[in-house]
PDB file of C-alpha atoms in Angstrom:
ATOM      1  CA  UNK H  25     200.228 -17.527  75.765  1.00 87.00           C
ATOM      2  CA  UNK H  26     197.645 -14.935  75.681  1.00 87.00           C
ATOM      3  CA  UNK H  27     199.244 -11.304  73.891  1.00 90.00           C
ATOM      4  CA  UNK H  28     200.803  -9.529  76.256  1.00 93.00           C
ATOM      5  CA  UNK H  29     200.285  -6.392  73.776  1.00 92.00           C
ATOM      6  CA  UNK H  30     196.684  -6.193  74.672  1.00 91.00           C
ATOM      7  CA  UNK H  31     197.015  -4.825  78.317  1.00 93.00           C
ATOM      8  CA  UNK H  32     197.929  -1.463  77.377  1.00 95.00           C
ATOM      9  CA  UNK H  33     195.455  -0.576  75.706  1.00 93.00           C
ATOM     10  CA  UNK H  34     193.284  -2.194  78.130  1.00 92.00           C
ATOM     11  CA  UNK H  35     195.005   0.154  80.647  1.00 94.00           C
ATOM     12  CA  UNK H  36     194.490   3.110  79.015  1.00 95.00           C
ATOM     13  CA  UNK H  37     190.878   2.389  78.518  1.00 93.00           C
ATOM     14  CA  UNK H  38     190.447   1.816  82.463  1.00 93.00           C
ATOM     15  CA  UNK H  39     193.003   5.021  82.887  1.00 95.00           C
ATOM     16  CA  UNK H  40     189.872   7.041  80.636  1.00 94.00           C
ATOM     17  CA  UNK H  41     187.128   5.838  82.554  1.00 93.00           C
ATOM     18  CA  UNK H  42     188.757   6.772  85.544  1.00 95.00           C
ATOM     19  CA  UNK H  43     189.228  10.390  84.963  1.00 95.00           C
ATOM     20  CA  UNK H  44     185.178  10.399  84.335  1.00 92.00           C
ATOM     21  CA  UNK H  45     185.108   9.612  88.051  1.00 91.00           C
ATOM     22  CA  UNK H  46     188.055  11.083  90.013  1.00 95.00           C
ATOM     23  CA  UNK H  47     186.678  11.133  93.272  1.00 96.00           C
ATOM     24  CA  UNK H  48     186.546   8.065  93.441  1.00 95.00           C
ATOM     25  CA  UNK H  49     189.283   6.106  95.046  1.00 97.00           C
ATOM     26  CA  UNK H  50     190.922   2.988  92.434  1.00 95.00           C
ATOM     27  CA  UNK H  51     189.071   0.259  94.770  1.00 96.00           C
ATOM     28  CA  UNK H  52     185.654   2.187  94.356  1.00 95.00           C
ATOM     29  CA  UNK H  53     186.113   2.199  90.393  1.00 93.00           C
ATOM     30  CA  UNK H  54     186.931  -1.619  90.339  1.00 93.00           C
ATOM     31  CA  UNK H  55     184.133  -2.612  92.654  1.00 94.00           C
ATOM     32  CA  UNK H  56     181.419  -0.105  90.511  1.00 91.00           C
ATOM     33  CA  UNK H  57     182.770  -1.508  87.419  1.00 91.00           C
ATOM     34  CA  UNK H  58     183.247  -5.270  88.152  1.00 93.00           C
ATOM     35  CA  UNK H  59     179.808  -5.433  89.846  1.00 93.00           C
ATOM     36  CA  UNK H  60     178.600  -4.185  86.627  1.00 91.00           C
ATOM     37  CA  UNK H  61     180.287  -6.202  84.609  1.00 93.00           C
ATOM     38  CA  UNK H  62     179.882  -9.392  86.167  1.00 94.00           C
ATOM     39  CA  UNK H  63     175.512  -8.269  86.169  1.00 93.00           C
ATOM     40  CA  UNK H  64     176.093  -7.832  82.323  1.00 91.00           C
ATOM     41  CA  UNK H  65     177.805 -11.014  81.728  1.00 94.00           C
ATOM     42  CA  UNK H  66     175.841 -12.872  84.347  1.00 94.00           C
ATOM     43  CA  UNK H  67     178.801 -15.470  85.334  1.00 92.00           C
ATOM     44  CA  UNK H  68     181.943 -14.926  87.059  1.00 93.00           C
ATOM     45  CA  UNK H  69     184.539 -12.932  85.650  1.00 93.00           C
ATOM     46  CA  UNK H  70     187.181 -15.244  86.541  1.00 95.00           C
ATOM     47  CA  UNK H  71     185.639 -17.321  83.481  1.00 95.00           C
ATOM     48  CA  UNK H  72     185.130 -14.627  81.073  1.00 94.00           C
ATOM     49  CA  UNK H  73     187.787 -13.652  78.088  1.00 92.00           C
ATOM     50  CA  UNK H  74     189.155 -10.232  77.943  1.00 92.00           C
ATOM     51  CA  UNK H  75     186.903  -9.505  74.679  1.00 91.00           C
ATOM     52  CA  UNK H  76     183.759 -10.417  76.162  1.00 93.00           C
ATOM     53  CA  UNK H  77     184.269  -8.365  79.380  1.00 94.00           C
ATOM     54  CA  UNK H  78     185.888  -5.198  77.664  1.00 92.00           C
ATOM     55  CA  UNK H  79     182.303  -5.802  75.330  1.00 93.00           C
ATOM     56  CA  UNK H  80     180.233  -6.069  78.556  1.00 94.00           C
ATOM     57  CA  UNK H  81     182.531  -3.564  80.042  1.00 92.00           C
ATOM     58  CA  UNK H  82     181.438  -0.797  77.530  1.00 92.00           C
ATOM     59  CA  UNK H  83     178.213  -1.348  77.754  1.00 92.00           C
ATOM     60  CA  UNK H  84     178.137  -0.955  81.307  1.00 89.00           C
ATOM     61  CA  UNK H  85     179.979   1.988  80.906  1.00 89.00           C
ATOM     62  CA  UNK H  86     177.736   3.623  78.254  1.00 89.00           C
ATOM     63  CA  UNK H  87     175.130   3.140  81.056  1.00 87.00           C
ATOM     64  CA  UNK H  88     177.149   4.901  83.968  1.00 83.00           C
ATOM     65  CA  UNK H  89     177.393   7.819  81.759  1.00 82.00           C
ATOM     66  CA  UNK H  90     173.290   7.892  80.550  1.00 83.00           C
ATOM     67  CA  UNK H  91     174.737   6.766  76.838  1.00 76.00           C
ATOM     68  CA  UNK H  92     173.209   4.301  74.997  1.00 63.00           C
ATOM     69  CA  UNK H  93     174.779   0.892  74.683  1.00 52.00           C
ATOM     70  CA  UNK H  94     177.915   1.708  72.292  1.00 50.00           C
ATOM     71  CA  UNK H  95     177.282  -0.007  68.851  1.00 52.00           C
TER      72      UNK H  95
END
């Protein structure tokens, strides 16, 4: 059983990223993100581990917000 302690702070990440972009409705933020994503990680999310996305994630992230890719 995967650690049910990770999703908060999984949350709150999500929760941060969201205030960033408040006009945007909580469909709009999943769709921008998990296109992103899914480009960075080039397969389909339904396959990918919660490290790898919240890695690709970030990155994607960094990008939205004309950062470079977090190291």
């Amino acid at each position: 059983m995967r650690d049910p302690k990770r999703i908060d702070g999984y949350m709150k990440r999500l929760g941060d990223v969201w205030k960033d972009y408040p006009d945007f409705r909580f469909g709009q933020l999943l769709m921008n993100l998990l296109g992103n994503v899914q480009r960075e990680v080039k397969m389909d999310l339904f396959y990918v581990e919660d490290d790898k996305f919240f890695e690709a994630f970030e990155k994607c992230y960094a990008r939205m917000m004309g950062k470079e890719d977090p190291q």
